[in-house]
Amino acid sequence: MSKKSNNIVYPLAFPKGTKYLCELCQKPANKICERCRVTYYCDTEHQQTDWFGIHEKICQSLIPLRVPLPFLPSEEERKKRDEDLKNKKLQLIEYTRSIAQRYLFEGDYQRAIPGAMTSLKLVIEMFGLKSVDLVPSYLILGEASQGLGNLSQAQEYLSQAEWTVIKSPDCPLPILSKLYRNIAMLQIAKGDFDQALRNLANDVYYASEEFGTENYQVSGGYFLIANIFFKQGKMDVADSLYRQVVTMWHAHLRQVVNKKTEISELDTILGKKDEDDRDTETLDKFKVQDTERSNELASEAEAKKVLYSIYEIRRNETTPDNQELTKIEHCLSMVHFLAKEYDKVQNYTDLLESKKDLDEILRSELQRVIYFIRMK
Amino acid sequence: MAALASKNSTMIGRIKDPELPTKWVAPKKPPFREDILDEKIVKEKILTHKKQELLNRYEKEKLKNTFKKQLCIEMLKDGFHKSFRELDFILKLQIQDRYRVGSEHPVWERPLLDNENDKLEYLCKKLNDAELSERLNDFKKVYWTNLDLANYFLLRDDSWLSMYFFEKCLTIAENKSNNLDTQLLAEAHGNLGLSYERETDDYTAKSDKIKSSYLKALKHFQDYYNFAKGNDFSFSINSKDFSKADINNLQKIRFQNVEDNLKNMESPSVFIDACIHLQRIFRIVANKYSNDSQEKIDYLTKALEVCKSSLIGSLEGQASFLLGNAYTESGKLDTALACFKNYFEISKRDKDEENFGIASEAIAICHEKLGQIEMSIEYLEKFLTSVKNADKQYSRACNCLANIYNALGKYELAANYSKKAFDNSRQINQLDQIENNRVLVGLAKAHANLNFFNLNVELGTRKTINNLLKWKYETEQENTLKDTKTEEEIE
């Protein structure tokens, strides 16, 4: 309660020339965040939005970036400090982006916007307005606007992104593929299926060139193409594409789960601590691990979204393909395992074990997963 | 009067000169100032440029993209994702394959598939067809499409890619849930065997990859034979993509390594084709890669069985001959004899003169090795009687007999036969045989005269020395040396 009254600032009380603006809307600021004391807001509403969106996670790390820098005597020290700041900013950009991405996949569009805006601002600060690194943040913003229903805003963001890409000579391929994917998503929402298909074809092409044709990261494009064909009623094409998506995710998830369950056996022998019970040694290391973790979370959220929708479609088919259903259920159990939702894992493993003609390898993997859970 | 008449004729009925134009056309005025002409041209250009339609966004992209990328995008746009992945795989396979044959093979000079537009286009079109048929579960069509692709690349000398598609055909045919005919399975094995045999051309002679290729080819040909056995299949061409010339070329490529007498066989049935290739491979493996003579004999026996089942006399005969040779090499002359007799019977039955001759010769040699010289003479005389006069077999027969008599020491008879052979070959005017036989005649006669020469030298009388001198100068006179008795002795 005392915190709430302490966070008011008066614009007229600022020193001459300094104007503090709201984080989200750039209006003159009336409130300050108590914990870091470098972030300003115009009213409580914006403060709460920002807190839930991104500020909760990056509150402390914003301090070194926004505090006015003291004078350091030697050139080397100044250089070193600049280097450190640069690294911190880069890490922060990655981190905020992955958080925003995760919220996007979970469907929480409003929450994703502050993170994306922060990352965009940081990139503009660091690289300028014409760099290609702006594009992923624009894409996230575009997708969030589309999710909230604001198609014209989304179109604007995406056009900006496209212009940046066209203007820069060497755009890295994953960014290109994401761009085309988002443009296609917007076109699907508008109903322009032909152009969406063309853009998705471009997306899959670039993603395949970057990651290889069997990688799970190409599957997002395939999923969207399949959705279009499903809407157009071309069931055979959609069916073969869905199968491909499931195969790709299946292979990837199996690999990750096997690695995790294997390591745990060795760890119990050696008495190592689990990865999650880590202590925060330094701030930087924390950030790196956090970024990896949130990237994993983002891909888990994507997997959940994709697999659940395919599962629904398959269950509602007139002649259900049992082998395919088994595969999807296995994938879902693995996703929940990686997300540490063990009760749901239990549901799926019971469902799978009740099926008679289960593959031997699958069965043994299930056993390992259950064993791992019980060790916890 | 005449002049008036002519005048009249010029006035009345005037004949039109066909060369004059019927309508007067004004001649074109050249522009009197050249810069106006330039301006006009520029204005026209601008007008036509404005009239041109602006390119669509996607047409612009088409012009910017590489051909391969454009094809990929077309495929993906229509949902043919498997074709896309397969194309990607094939392009990577090409590079791998080039490393397989070593970096100095001439194949490195050919352009990569990325850059060959017509091939890429055909490939993508067919891959799309295959994927469509696969979705509709029409596996026969998938098989035929893959077969078309394999043949297409074979005709264009891309054997690495044709082997890839032949392998695909085999997996499709072997997959029991597709319910394809055994004929397709057999043909798939046959095609793959031929591909492996072609692969051996890529390697240098010392590499041991050749052996593994041949052995793989052998295994596939055996499967081909087993599946084709007992069934009356015939080749049918289902594809509309190939012209008649192409089909002929394909058949030629198929029979590339087959023996000459079989090459002109008109459209053999599947079973005969299998026999031909299988026995050929058995022969190659036996000759090059058998570790001991027993293994060689095994392979050749198997080849003989195959040929027997094919019911083609010449094949069976050849196989028996080779088997017989193998047995003689390893020393089992009796079984060799049996084989040669088989060969003899078959060529007699088929009235094949040349093979009949070879068979008789072989039997004769065998008997000779066994020591049964009378038997061999008998056979050779049988041969002689059944052979026509003005035929090269006649000279061969005579030569054989001459050889035998030489060995026996009966030089006169040998010389006789050699002369007959020589005359025969002169008659039919075969140059190489003429030289051959001439030498043989000379040899035989020399042997015949040897005895008398020795006698002349030993005796050393004036008469004999005279004889010798005379003989040296006039070697055509055959009886000079024989006349050793002196006048005194006669008296």
mmCIF file of N, CA and C in Angstrom, chain A residues 257-359:
data_model
loop_
_atom_site.group_PDB
_atom_site.id
_atom_site.type_symbol
_atom_site.label_atom_id
_atom_site.label_comp_id
_atom_site.label_asym_id
_atom_site.label_seq_id
_atom_site.Cartn_x
_atom_site.Cartn_y
_atom_site.Cartn_z
ATOM 1 N N VAL A 257 12.931 -35.504 -25.838
ATOM 2 C CA VAL A 257 12.538 -36.261 -24.650
ATOM 3 C C VAL A 257 13.570 -37.325 -24.330
ATOM 4 N N ASN A 258 14.057 -38.005 -25.385
ATOM 5 C CA ASN A 258 15.058 -39.051 -25.137
ATOM 6 C C ASN A 258 16.309 -38.474 -24.516
ATOM 7 N N LYS A 259 16.706 -37.302 -25.010
ATOM 8 C CA LYS A 259 17.907 -36.677 -24.438
ATOM 9 C C LYS A 259 17.690 -36.376 -22.976
ATOM 10 N N LYS A 260 16.482 -35.867 -22.668
ATOM 11 C CA LYS A 260 16.222 -35.471 -21.295
ATOM 12 C C LYS A 260 16.181 -36.681 -20.371
ATOM 13 N N THR A 261 15.467 -37.731 -20.789
ATOM 14 C CA THR A 261 15.352 -38.874 -19.898
ATOM 15 C C THR A 261 16.673 -39.609 -19.782
ATOM 16 N N GLU A 262 17.473 -39.585 -20.829
ATOM 17 C CA GLU A 262 18.778 -40.242 -20.742
ATOM 18 C C GLU A 262 19.669 -39.550 -19.738
ATOM 19 N N ILE A 263 19.729 -38.243 -19.835
ATOM 20 C CA ILE A 263 20.624 -37.485 -18.953
ATOM 21 C C ILE A 263 20.239 -37.726 -17.511
ATOM 22 N N SER A 264 18.910 -37.827 -17.262
ATOM 23 C CA SER A 264 18.498 -37.930 -15.875
ATOM 24 C C SER A 264 19.015 -39.206 -15.250
ATOM 25 N N GLU A 265 19.095 -40.292 -16.038
ATOM 26 C CA GLU A 265 19.587 -41.534 -15.454
ATOM 27 C C GLU A 265 21.025 -41.387 -14.996
ATOM 28 N N LEU A 266 21.811 -40.763 -15.848
ATOM 29 C CA LEU A 266 23.213 -40.561 -15.509
ATOM 30 C C LEU A 266 23.357 -39.641 -14.299
ATOM 31 N N ASP A 267 22.481 -38.635 -14.270
ATOM 32 C CA ASP A 267 22.572 -37.664 -13.176
ATOM 33 C C ASP A 267 22.292 -38.298 -11.833
ATOM 34 N N THR A 268 21.298 -39.188 -11.793
ATOM 35 C CA THR A 268 20.972 -39.780 -10.501
ATOM 36 C C THR A 268 22.152 -40.584 -9.984
ATOM 37 N N ILE A 269 22.884 -41.185 -10.931
ATOM 38 C CA ILE A 269 24.063 -41.937 -10.498
ATOM 39 C C ILE A 269 25.115 -40.972 -9.940
ATOM 40 N N LEU A 270 25.320 -39.879 -10.666
ATOM 41 C CA LEU A 270 26.374 -38.961 -10.236
ATOM 42 C C LEU A 270 25.927 -38.017 -9.138
ATOM 43 N N GLY A 271 24.624 -37.954 -8.923
ATOM 44 C CA GLY A 271 24.129 -37.093 -7.853
ATOM 45 C C GLY A 271 24.086 -35.629 -8.238
ATOM 46 N N LYS A 272 23.922 -35.362 -9.538
ATOM 47 C CA LYS A 272 23.884 -33.952 -9.969
ATOM 48 C C LYS A 272 22.530 -33.368 -9.692
ATOM 49 N N LYS A 273 22.506 -32.033 -9.617
ATOM 50 C CA LYS A 273 21.224 -31.379 -9.439
ATOM 51 C C LYS A 273 20.537 -31.254 -10.772
ATOM 52 N N ASP A 274 19.213 -31.154 -10.707
ATOM 53 C CA ASP A 274 18.449 -30.986 -11.939
ATOM 54 C C ASP A 274 18.637 -29.566 -12.463
ATOM 55 N N GLU A 275 18.435 -29.395 -13.750
ATOM 56 C CA GLU A 275 18.660 -28.088 -14.380
ATOM 57 C C GLU A 275 17.792 -27.005 -13.799
ATOM 58 N N ASP A 276 16.588 -27.381 -13.400
ATOM 59 C CA ASP A 276 15.660 -26.342 -12.961
ATOM 60 C C ASP A 276 16.022 -25.758 -11.621
ATOM 61 N N ASP A 277 16.677 -26.544 -10.779
ATOM 62 C CA ASP A 277 17.035 -26.017 -9.458
ATOM 63 C C ASP A 277 18.366 -25.294 -9.535
ATOM 64 N N ARG A 278 18.403 -24.366 -10.443
ATOM 65 C CA ARG A 278 19.695 -23.667 -10.574
ATOM 66 C C ARG A 278 19.727 -22.479 -9.642
ATOM 67 N N ASP A 279 20.918 -22.034 -9.302
ATOM 68 C CA ASP A 279 20.990 -20.785 -8.537
ATOM 69 C C ASP A 279 21.474 -19.689 -9.467
ATOM 70 N N THR A 280 21.043 -18.527 -9.173
ATOM 71 C CA THR A 280 21.372 -17.407 -10.046
ATOM 72 C C THR A 280 22.771 -16.930 -9.712
ATOM 73 N N GLU A 281 23.708 -17.364 -10.526
ATOM 74 C CA GLU A 281 25.108 -17.025 -10.203
ATOM 75 C C GLU A 281 25.397 -15.593 -10.601
ATOM 76 N N THR A 282 25.323 -15.344 -11.916
ATOM 77 C CA THR A 282 25.465 -13.952 -12.347
ATOM 78 C C THR A 282 24.238 -13.575 -13.152
ATOM 79 N N LEU A 283 24.046 -12.298 -13.305
ATOM 80 C CA LEU A 283 22.857 -11.836 -14.000
ATOM 81 C C LEU A 283 22.853 -12.277 -15.453
ATOM 82 N N ASP A 284 24.036 -12.234 -16.081
ATOM 83 C CA ASP A 284 24.100 -12.556 -17.512
ATOM 84 C C ASP A 284 23.759 -14.002 -17.779
ATOM 85 N N LYS A 285 24.332 -14.890 -16.950
ATOM 86 C CA LYS A 285 24.104 -16.306 -17.181
ATOM 87 C C LYS A 285 22.626 -16.636 -17.018
ATOM 88 N N PHE A 286 22.059 -15.990 -16.029
ATOM 89 C CA PHE A 286 20.633 -16.134 -15.785
ATOM 90 C C PHE A 286 19.856 -15.811 -17.051
ATOM 91 N N LYS A 287 20.249 -14.652 -17.640
ATOM 92 C CA LYS A 287 19.508 -14.212 -18.817
ATOM 93 C C LYS A 287 19.607 -15.241 -19.946
ATOM 94 N N VAL A 288 20.830 -15.762 -20.150
ATOM 95 C CA VAL A 288 21.006 -16.691 -21.279
ATOM 96 C C VAL A 288 20.154 -17.920 -21.076
ATOM 97 N N GLN A 289 20.196 -18.445 -19.836
ATOM 98 C CA GLN A 289 19.406 -19.651 -19.581
ATOM 99 C C GLN A 289 17.932 -19.350 -19.728
ATOM 100 N N ASP A 290 17.582 -18.136 -19.241
ATOM 101 C CA ASP A 290 16.178 -17.752 -19.350
ATOM 102 C C ASP A 290 15.727 -17.668 -20.802
ATOM 103 N N THR A 291 16.597 -17.074 -21.653
ATOM 104 C CA THR A 291 16.222 -16.956 -23.065
ATOM 105 C C THR A 291 16.001 -18.324 -23.681
ATOM 106 N N GLU A 292 16.939 -19.255 -23.333
ATOM 107 C CA GLU A 292 16.771 -20.601 -23.891
ATOM 108 C C GLU A 292 15.468 -21.203 -23.432
ATOM 109 N N ARG A 293 15.220 -21.006 -22.125
ATOM 110 C CA ARG A 293 14.010 -21.584 -21.542
ATOM 111 C C ARG A 293 12.786 -21.004 -22.227
ATOM 112 N N SER A 294 12.796 -19.657 -22.445
ATOM 113 C CA SER A 294 11.594 -19.079 -23.040
ATOM 114 C C SER A 294 11.471 -19.438 -24.510
ATOM 115 N N ASN A 295 12.623 -19.669 -25.198
ATOM 116 C CA ASN A 295 12.529 -20.179 -26.565
ATOM 117 C C ASN A 295 11.880 -21.548 -26.579
ATOM 118 N N GLU A 296 12.289 -22.381 -25.593
ATOM 119 C CA GLU A 296 11.677 -23.700 -25.504
ATOM 120 C C GLU A 296 10.191 -23.587 -25.257
ATOM 121 N N LEU A 297 9.858 -22.643 -24.340
ATOM 122 C CA LEU A 297 8.441 -22.467 -24.037
ATOM 123 C C LEU A 297 7.675 -22.049 -25.280
ATOM 124 N N ALA A 298 8.282 -21.151 -26.067
ATOM 125 C CA ALA A 298 7.617 -20.694 -27.291
ATOM 126 C C ALA A 298 7.354 -21.873 -28.216
ATOM 127 N N SER A 299 8.395 -22.727 -28.394
ATOM 128 C CA SER A 299 8.179 -23.842 -29.329
ATOM 129 C C SER A 299 7.197 -24.845 -28.760
ATOM 130 N N GLU A 300 7.207 -24.989 -27.393
ATOM 131 C CA GLU A 300 6.211 -25.890 -26.800
ATOM 132 C C GLU A 300 4.801 -25.383 -27.057
ATOM 133 N N ALA A 301 4.634 -24.035 -26.872
ATOM 134 C CA ALA A 301 3.303 -23.466 -27.088
ATOM 135 C C ALA A 301 2.877 -23.673 -28.542
ATOM 136 N N GLU A 302 3.839 -23.502 -29.478
ATOM 137 C CA GLU A 302 3.503 -23.714 -30.889
ATOM 138 C C GLU A 302 3.077 -25.157 -31.123
ATOM 139 N N ALA A 303 3.870 -26.082 -30.535
ATOM 140 C CA ALA A 303 3.568 -27.510 -30.728
ATOM 141 C C ALA A 303 2.184 -27.823 -30.209
ATOM 142 N N LYS A 304 1.889 -27.282 -29.014
ATOM 143 C CA LYS A 304 0.570 -27.569 -28.435
ATOM 144 C C LYS A 304 -0.533 -27.087 -29.357
ATOM 145 N N LYS A 305 -0.374 -25.839 -29.829
ATOM 146 C CA LYS A 305 -1.427 -25.272 -30.666
ATOM 147 C C LYS A 305 -1.631 -26.123 -31.920
ATOM 148 N N VAL A 306 -0.519 -26.426 -32.583
ATOM 149 C CA VAL A 306 -0.601 -27.163 -33.855
ATOM 150 C C VAL A 306 -1.180 -28.552 -33.630
ATOM 151 N N LEU A 307 -0.615 -29.247 -32.608
ATOM 152 C CA LEU A 307 -1.003 -30.646 -32.433
ATOM 153 C C LEU A 307 -2.442 -30.775 -31.985
ATOM 154 N N TYR A 308 -2.880 -29.863 -31.103
ATOM 155 C CA TYR A 308 -4.274 -29.955 -30.657
ATOM 156 C C TYR A 308 -5.232 -29.759 -31.819
ATOM 157 N N SER A 309 -4.920 -28.771 -32.679
ATOM 158 C CA SER A 309 -5.864 -28.532 -33.780
ATOM 159 C C SER A 309 -5.899 -29.718 -34.735
ATOM 160 N N ILE A 310 -4.721 -30.318 -35.008
ATOM 161 C CA ILE A 310 -4.724 -31.494 -35.892
ATOM 162 C C ILE A 310 -5.491 -32.638 -35.243
ATOM 163 N N TYR A 311 -5.303 -32.780 -33.910
ATOM 164 C CA TYR A 311 -5.983 -33.852 -33.181
ATOM 165 C C TYR A 311 -7.490 -33.725 -33.317
ATOM 166 N N GLU A 312 -7.980 -32.484 -33.158
ATOM 167 C CA GLU A 312 -9.417 -32.255 -33.282
ATOM 168 C C GLU A 312 -9.914 -32.653 -34.649
ATOM 169 N N ILE A 313 -9.181 -32.196 -35.687
ATOM 170 C CA ILE A 313 -9.590 -32.509 -37.059
ATOM 171 C C ILE A 313 -9.632 -34.020 -37.274
ATOM 172 N N ARG A 314 -8.580 -34.719 -36.770
ATOM 173 C CA ARG A 314 -8.515 -36.152 -36.999
ATOM 174 C C ARG A 314 -9.639 -36.883 -36.294
ATOM 175 N N ARG A 315 -9.975 -36.377 -35.069
ATOM 176 C CA ARG A 315 -10.998 -37.099 -34.326
ATOM 177 C C ARG A 315 -12.345 -36.950 -34.988
ATOM 178 N N ASN A 316 -12.543 -35.808 -35.678
ATOM 179 C CA ASN A 316 -13.848 -35.578 -36.286
ATOM 180 C C ASN A 316 -13.960 -36.167 -37.677
ATOM 181 N N GLU A 317 -12.970 -36.888 -38.108
ATOM 182 C CA GLU A 317 -13.053 -37.508 -39.431
ATOM 183 C C GLU A 317 -14.050 -38.642 -39.417
ATOM 184 N N THR A 318 -14.551 -38.947 -40.605
ATOM 185 C CA THR A 318 -15.533 -40.043 -40.665
ATOM 186 C C THR A 318 -14.866 -41.399 -40.446
ATOM 187 N N THR A 319 -13.718 -41.602 -41.068
ATOM 188 C CA THR A 319 -13.025 -42.888 -40.875
ATOM 189 C C THR A 319 -11.688 -42.594 -40.199
ATOM 190 N N PRO A 320 -11.672 -42.664 -38.850
ATOM 191 C CA PRO A 320 -10.440 -42.262 -38.161
ATOM 192 C C PRO A 320 -9.300 -43.249 -38.417
ATOM 193 N N ASP A 321 -8.116 -42.700 -38.595
ATOM 194 C CA ASP A 321 -6.921 -43.490 -38.869
ATOM 195 C C ASP A 321 -6.218 -43.724 -37.538
ATOM 196 N N ASN A 322 -6.309 -44.958 -37.011
ATOM 197 C CA ASN A 322 -5.861 -45.175 -35.635
ATOM 198 C C ASN A 322 -4.376 -44.971 -35.440
ATOM 199 N N GLN A 323 -3.627 -45.368 -36.474
ATOM 200 C CA GLN A 323 -2.181 -45.211 -36.335
ATOM 201 C C GLN A 323 -1.804 -43.745 -36.178
ATOM 202 N N GLU A 324 -2.461 -42.920 -37.005
ATOM 203 C CA GLU A 324 -2.169 -41.497 -36.957
ATOM 204 C C GLU A 324 -2.570 -40.902 -35.612
ATOM 205 N N LEU A 325 -3.736 -41.327 -35.109
ATOM 206 C CA LEU A 325 -4.200 -40.814 -33.819
ATOM 207 C C LEU A 325 -3.221 -41.180 -32.714
ATOM 208 N N THR A 326 -2.725 -42.427 -32.774
ATOM 209 C CA THR A 326 -1.751 -42.849 -31.764
ATOM 210 C C THR A 326 -0.523 -41.949 -31.780
ATOM 211 N N LYS A 327 -0.077 -41.664 -33.003
ATOM 212 C CA LYS A 327 1.116 -40.815 -33.132
ATOM 213 C C LYS A 327 0.890 -39.446 -32.501
ATOM 214 N N ILE A 328 -0.288 -38.885 -32.797
ATOM 215 C CA ILE A 328 -0.556 -37.539 -32.273
ATOM 216 C C ILE A 328 -0.624 -37.579 -30.758
ATOM 217 N N GLU A 329 -1.276 -38.652 -30.218
ATOM 218 C CA GLU A 329 -1.390 -38.720 -28.763
ATOM 219 C C GLU A 329 -0.029 -38.839 -28.114
ATOM 220 N N HIS A 330 0.842 -39.619 -28.764
ATOM 221 C CA HIS A 330 2.201 -39.730 -28.241
ATOM 222 C C HIS A 330 2.906 -38.382 -28.220
ATOM 223 N N CYS A 331 2.746 -37.634 -29.338
ATOM 224 C CA CYS A 331 3.359 -36.298 -29.398
ATOM 225 C C CYS A 331 2.846 -35.414 -28.275
ATOM 226 N N LEU A 332 1.515 -35.471 -28.069
ATOM 227 C CA LEU A 332 0.938 -34.607 -27.035
ATOM 228 C C LEU A 332 1.477 -34.971 -25.663
ATOM 229 N N SER A 333 1.604 -36.283 -25.425
ATOM 230 C CA SER A 333 2.125 -36.663 -24.104
ATOM 231 C C SER A 333 3.543 -36.144 -23.929
ATOM 232 N N MET A 334 4.334 -36.182 -25.004
ATOM 233 C CA MET A 334 5.711 -35.686 -24.907
ATOM 234 C C MET A 334 5.737 -34.188 -24.664
ATOM 235 N N VAL A 335 4.835 -33.457 -25.334
ATOM 236 C CA VAL A 335 4.817 -32.004 -25.157
ATOM 237 C C VAL A 335 4.490 -31.655 -23.709
ATOM 238 N N HIS A 336 3.485 -32.367 -23.169
ATOM 239 C CA HIS A 336 3.124 -32.078 -21.782
ATOM 240 C C HIS A 336 4.239 -32.442 -20.829
ATOM 241 N N PHE A 337 4.952 -33.514 -21.168
ATOM 242 C CA PHE A 337 6.079 -33.898 -20.326
ATOM 243 C C PHE A 337 7.130 -32.793 -20.295
ATOM 244 N N LEU A 338 7.423 -32.248 -21.480
ATOM 245 C CA LEU A 338 8.435 -31.200 -21.534
ATOM 246 C C LEU A 338 7.964 -29.935 -20.836
ATOM 247 N N ALA A 339 6.627 -29.742 -20.829
ATOM 248 C CA ALA A 339 6.088 -28.563 -20.152
ATOM 249 C C ALA A 339 5.862 -28.818 -18.676
ATOM 250 N N LYS A 340 6.229 -30.010 -18.227
ATOM 251 C CA LYS A 340 6.132 -30.395 -16.825
ATOM 252 C C LYS A 340 4.712 -30.434 -16.302
ATOM 253 N N GLU A 341 3.757 -30.735 -17.186
ATOM 254 C CA GLU A 341 2.372 -30.892 -16.708
ATOM 255 C C GLU A 341 2.107 -32.377 -16.573
ATOM 256 N N TYR A 342 2.554 -32.933 -15.460
ATOM 257 C CA TYR A 342 2.644 -34.382 -15.359
ATOM 258 C C TYR A 342 1.309 -35.088 -15.267
ATOM 259 N N ASP A 343 0.267 -34.367 -14.777
ATOM 260 C CA ASP A 343 -1.025 -35.049 -14.702
ATOM 261 C C ASP A 343 -1.563 -35.335 -16.102
ATOM 262 N N LYS A 344 -1.359 -34.364 -16.999
ATOM 263 C CA LYS A 344 -1.827 -34.598 -18.367
ATOM 264 C C LYS A 344 -1.031 -35.706 -19.040
ATOM 265 N N VAL A 345 0.274 -35.754 -18.684
ATOM 266 C CA VAL A 345 1.085 -36.843 -19.236
ATOM 267 C C VAL A 345 0.493 -38.171 -18.838
ATOM 268 N N GLN A 346 0.086 -38.233 -17.562
ATOM 269 C CA GLN A 346 -0.492 -39.483 -17.063
ATOM 270 C C GLN A 346 -1.718 -39.880 -17.887
ATOM 271 N N ASN A 347 -2.595 -38.865 -18.152
ATOM 272 C CA ASN A 347 -3.794 -39.138 -18.951
ATOM 273 C C ASN A 347 -3.432 -39.787 -20.274
ATOM 274 N N TYR A 348 -2.486 -39.147 -20.966
ATOM 275 C CA TYR A 348 -2.167 -39.625 -22.318
ATOM 276 C C TYR A 348 -1.489 -40.984 -22.302
ATOM 277 N N THR A 349 -0.604 -41.201 -21.308
ATOM 278 C CA THR A 349 0.073 -42.495 -21.290
ATOM 279 C C THR A 349 -0.917 -43.609 -21.002
ATOM 280 N N ASP A 350 -1.908 -43.322 -20.093
ATOM 281 C CA ASP A 350 -2.933 -44.355 -19.861
ATOM 282 C C ASP A 350 -3.681 -44.670 -21.141
ATOM 283 N N LEU A 351 -4.054 -43.595 -21.862
ATOM 284 C CA LEU A 351 -4.771 -43.767 -23.118
ATOM 285 C C LEU A 351 -3.969 -44.610 -24.102
ATOM 286 N N LEU A 352 -2.664 -44.312 -24.170
ATOM 287 C CA LEU A 352 -1.820 -45.005 -25.145
ATOM 288 C C LEU A 352 -1.613 -46.457 -24.758
ATOM 289 N N GLU A 353 -1.413 -46.707 -23.449
ATOM 290 C CA GLU A 353 -1.119 -48.079 -23.058
ATOM 291 C C GLU A 353 -2.323 -48.972 -23.229
ATOM 292 N N SER A 354 -3.518 -48.375 -23.218
ATOM 293 C CA SER A 354 -4.696 -49.210 -23.379
ATOM 294 C C SER A 354 -4.834 -49.709 -24.813
ATOM 295 N N LYS A 355 -4.136 -49.074 -25.730
ATOM 296 C CA LYS A 355 -4.228 -49.526 -27.132
ATOM 297 C C LYS A 355 -3.383 -50.766 -27.313
ATOM 298 N N LYS A 356 -3.931 -51.710 -28.077
ATOM 299 C CA LYS A 356 -3.272 -53.011 -28.113
ATOM 300 C C LYS A 356 -2.048 -53.053 -29.005
ATOM 301 N N ASP A 357 -2.184 -52.460 -30.195
ATOM 302 C CA ASP A 357 -1.111 -52.682 -31.171
ATOM 303 C C ASP A 357 -0.096 -51.545 -31.158
ATOM 304 N N LEU A 358 0.440 -51.260 -29.975
ATOM 305 C CA LEU A 358 1.402 -50.176 -29.880
ATOM 306 C C LEU A 358 2.781 -50.674 -30.256
ATOM 307 N N ASP A 359 3.533 -49.827 -30.908
ATOM 308 C CA ASP A 359 4.881 -50.162 -31.326
ATOM 309 C C ASP A 359 5.773 -50.387 -30.105
#
